[in-house]
Short mmCIF file of C-alpha atoms in Angstrom, two decimals:
data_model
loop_
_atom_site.label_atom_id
_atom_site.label_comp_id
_atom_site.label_asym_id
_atom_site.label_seq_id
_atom_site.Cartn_x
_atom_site.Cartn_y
_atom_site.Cartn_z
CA UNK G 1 6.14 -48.64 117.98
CA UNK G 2 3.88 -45.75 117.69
CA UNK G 3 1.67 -44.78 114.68
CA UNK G 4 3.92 -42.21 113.40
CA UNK G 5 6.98 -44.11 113.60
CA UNK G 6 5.56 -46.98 111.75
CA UNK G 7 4.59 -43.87 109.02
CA UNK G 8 8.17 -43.40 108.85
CA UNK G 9 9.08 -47.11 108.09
CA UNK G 10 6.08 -48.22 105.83
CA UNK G 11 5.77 -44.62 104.11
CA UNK G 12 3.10 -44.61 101.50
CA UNK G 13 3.42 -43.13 98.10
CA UNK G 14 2.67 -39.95 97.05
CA UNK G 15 -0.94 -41.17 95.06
CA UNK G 16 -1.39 -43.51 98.50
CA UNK G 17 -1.33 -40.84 100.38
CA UNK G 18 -3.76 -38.81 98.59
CA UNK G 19 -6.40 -41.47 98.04
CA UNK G 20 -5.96 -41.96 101.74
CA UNK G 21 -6.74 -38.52 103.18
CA UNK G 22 -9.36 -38.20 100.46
CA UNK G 23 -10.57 -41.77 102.58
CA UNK G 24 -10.27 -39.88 105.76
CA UNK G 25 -11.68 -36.67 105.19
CA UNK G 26 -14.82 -38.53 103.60
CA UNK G 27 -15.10 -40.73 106.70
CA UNK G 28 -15.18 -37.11 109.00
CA UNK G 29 -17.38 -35.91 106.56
CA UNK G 30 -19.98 -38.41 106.98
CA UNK G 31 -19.59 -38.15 110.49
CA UNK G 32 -17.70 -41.23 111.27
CA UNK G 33 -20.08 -43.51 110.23
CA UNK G 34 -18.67 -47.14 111.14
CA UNK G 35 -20.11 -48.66 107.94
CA UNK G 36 -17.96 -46.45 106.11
CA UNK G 37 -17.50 -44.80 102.65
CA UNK G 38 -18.12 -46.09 99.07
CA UNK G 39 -15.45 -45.85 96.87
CA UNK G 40 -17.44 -44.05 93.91
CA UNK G 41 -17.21 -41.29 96.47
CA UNK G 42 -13.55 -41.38 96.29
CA UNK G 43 -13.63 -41.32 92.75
CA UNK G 44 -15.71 -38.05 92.38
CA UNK G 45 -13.55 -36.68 95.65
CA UNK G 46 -10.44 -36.93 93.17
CA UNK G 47 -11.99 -36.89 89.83
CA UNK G 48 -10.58 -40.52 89.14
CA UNK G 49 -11.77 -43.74 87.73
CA UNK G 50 -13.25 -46.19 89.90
CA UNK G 51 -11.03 -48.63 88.95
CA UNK G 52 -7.89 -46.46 90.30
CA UNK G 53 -9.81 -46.43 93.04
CA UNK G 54 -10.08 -50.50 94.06
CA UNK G 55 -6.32 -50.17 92.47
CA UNK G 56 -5.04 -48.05 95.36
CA UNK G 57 -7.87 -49.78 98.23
CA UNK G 58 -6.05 -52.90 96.95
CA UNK G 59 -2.50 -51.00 97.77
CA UNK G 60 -4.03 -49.26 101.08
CA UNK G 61 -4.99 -52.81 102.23
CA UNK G 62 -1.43 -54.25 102.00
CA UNK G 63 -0.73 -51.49 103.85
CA UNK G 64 -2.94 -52.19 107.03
CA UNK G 65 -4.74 -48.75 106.50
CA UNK G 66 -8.19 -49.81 105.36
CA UNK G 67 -10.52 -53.11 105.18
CA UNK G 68 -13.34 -53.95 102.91
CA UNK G 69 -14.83 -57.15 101.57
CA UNK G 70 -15.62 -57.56 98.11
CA UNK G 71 -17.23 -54.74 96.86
CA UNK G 72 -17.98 -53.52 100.15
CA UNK G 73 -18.00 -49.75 101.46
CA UNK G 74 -14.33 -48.61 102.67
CA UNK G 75 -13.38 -48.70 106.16
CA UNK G 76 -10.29 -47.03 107.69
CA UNK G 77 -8.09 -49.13 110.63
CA UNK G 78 -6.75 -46.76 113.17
CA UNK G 79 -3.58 -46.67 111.23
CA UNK G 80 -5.28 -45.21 108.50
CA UNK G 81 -7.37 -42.76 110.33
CA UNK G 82 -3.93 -42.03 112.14
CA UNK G 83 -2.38 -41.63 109.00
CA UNK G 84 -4.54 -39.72 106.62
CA UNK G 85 -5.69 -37.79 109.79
CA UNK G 86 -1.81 -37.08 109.98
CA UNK G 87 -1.25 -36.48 106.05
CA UNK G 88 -4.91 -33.95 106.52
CA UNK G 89 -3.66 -32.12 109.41
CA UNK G 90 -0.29 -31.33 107.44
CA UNK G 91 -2.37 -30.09 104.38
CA UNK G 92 -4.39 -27.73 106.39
CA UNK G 93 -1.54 -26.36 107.89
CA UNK G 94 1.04 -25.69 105.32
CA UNK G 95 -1.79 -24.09 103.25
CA UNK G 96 -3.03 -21.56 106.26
CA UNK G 97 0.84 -20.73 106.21
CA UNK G 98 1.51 -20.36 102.53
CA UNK G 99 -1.90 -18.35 102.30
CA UNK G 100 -2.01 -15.93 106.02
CA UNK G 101 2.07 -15.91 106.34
CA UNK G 102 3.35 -16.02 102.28
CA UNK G 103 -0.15 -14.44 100.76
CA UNK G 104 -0.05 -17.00 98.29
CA UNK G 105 -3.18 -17.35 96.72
CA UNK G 106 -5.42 -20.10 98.14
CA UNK G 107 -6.07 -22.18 95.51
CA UNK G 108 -2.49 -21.83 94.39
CA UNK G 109 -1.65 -22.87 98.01
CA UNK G 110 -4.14 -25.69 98.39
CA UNK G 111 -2.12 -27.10 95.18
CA UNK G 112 1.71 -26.56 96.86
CA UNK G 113 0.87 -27.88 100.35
CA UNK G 114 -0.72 -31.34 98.56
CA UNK G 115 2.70 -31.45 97.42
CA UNK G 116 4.62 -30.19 99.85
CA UNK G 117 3.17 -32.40 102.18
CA UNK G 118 4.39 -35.42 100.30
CA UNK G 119 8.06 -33.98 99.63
CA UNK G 120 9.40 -33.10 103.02
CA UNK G 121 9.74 -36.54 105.47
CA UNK G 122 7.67 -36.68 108.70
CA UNK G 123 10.29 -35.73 110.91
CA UNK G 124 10.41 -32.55 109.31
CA UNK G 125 6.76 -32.08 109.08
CA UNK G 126 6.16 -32.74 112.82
CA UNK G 127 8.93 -30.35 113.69
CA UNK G 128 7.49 -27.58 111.18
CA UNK G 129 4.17 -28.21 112.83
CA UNK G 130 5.76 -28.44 116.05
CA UNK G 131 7.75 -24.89 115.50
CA UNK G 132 4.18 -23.27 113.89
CA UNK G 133 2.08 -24.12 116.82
CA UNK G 134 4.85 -22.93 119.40
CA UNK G 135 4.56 -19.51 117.15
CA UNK G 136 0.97 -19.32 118.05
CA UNK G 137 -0.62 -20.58 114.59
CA UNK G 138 -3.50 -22.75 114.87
CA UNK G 139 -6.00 -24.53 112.65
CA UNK G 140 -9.31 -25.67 113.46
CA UNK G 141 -11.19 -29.12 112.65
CA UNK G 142 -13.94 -27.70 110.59
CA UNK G 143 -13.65 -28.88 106.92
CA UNK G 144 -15.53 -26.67 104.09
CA UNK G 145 -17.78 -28.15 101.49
CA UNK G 146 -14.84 -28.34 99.23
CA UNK G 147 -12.25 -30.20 102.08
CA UNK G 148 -10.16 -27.38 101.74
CA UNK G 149 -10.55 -26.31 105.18
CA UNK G 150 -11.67 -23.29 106.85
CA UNK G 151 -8.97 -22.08 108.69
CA UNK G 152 -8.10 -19.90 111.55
CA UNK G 153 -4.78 -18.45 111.85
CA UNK G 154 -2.56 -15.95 113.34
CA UNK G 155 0.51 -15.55 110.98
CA UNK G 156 3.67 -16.83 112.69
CA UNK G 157 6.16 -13.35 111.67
CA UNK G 158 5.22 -10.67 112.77
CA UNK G 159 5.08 -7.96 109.21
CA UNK G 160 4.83 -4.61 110.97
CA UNK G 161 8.43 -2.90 109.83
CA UNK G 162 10.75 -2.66 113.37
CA UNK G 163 11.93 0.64 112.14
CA UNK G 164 8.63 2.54 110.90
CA UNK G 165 9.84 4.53 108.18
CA UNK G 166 8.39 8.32 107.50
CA UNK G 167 5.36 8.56 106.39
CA UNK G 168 5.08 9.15 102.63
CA UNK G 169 8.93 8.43 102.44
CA UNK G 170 10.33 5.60 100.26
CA UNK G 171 13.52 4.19 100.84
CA UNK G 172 13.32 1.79 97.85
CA UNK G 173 16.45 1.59 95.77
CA UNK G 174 15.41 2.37 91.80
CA UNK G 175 15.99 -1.05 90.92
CA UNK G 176 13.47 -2.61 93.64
CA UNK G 177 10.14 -3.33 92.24
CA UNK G 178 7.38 -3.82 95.13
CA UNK G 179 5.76 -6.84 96.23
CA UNK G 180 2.51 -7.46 94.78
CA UNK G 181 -0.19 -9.80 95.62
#
């Protein structure tokens, strides 16, 4: 059984999932180190107590995705890494989307595809992703100070009007308001 299918048996919860890519974007943050992160890192990450914190290590170790001895630093397994690296990829994406395809506004965006990214199952993520990358959209692997992402995109629909209209001419009914960012 591969990684991802085992994500679709044993899924996590919503808050186990977010302590968990907070886990994994920390590790790539610190450049992999193998000893691994401290969990007062995760608390300032997510502006939580440090007790949540050992709460949901205690919940993420049940779960196979991390190890750490008594009040050790955090390491991921590779389930975990798969998994938050999985739950992180899905993030990036659906913001670059909601932001470069939807103009949503990005921090409005970084808040809908944290929860976005928990509602929809991982067979509809992966073929979402799957559909987005055949479209040509594309993120890259560099993560800002703020783990938001810095992402590079070219919007999946094309926006330029099939039918150009005149210029100057509006072919708004009175009712229509227009679109405003």
């Amino acid at each position: 059984m591969s990684a991802t299918e085992s994500f679709d048996e044993h899924r996590l919860s919503m808050a186990s999932e977010d302590y968990l890519e907070a886990m994994y974007r920390l590790t790539i943050a610190d450049g992999d180190n193998p000893m691994g992160i401290r969990s007062v890192d995760v608390a300032e990450q997510l502006n939580v107590s440090k007790a949540s914190v050992n709460k949901a290590i205690n919940t993420l170790k049940e779960a196979g995705c991390v190890e750490q001895t008594r009040y050790g630093r955090i390491v991921l397994t590779d389930y975990g890494r798969e998994y938050g690296s999985e739950v992180w990829r899905t993030h990036k994406v659906l913001r670059a989307f909601l932001i470069k395809d939807l103009d949503v506004n990005p921090e409005v965006a970084n808040e809908e595809a944290c929860l976005m990214e928990h509602a929809l199952s991982r067979d509809t993520i992966r073929r979402w992703l799957a559909f987005l990358e055949n479209q040509g959209f594309s993120i890259d692997d560099e993560d800002d100070e703020q783990f938001v992402g810095n992402v590079t995109v070219k919007p999946v629909f094309d926006t330029t009007p099939k039918h150009p209209k005149k210029q100057g001419a509006d072919t708004r009914s009175t009712d229509e308001k227009p679109v405003t960012a």
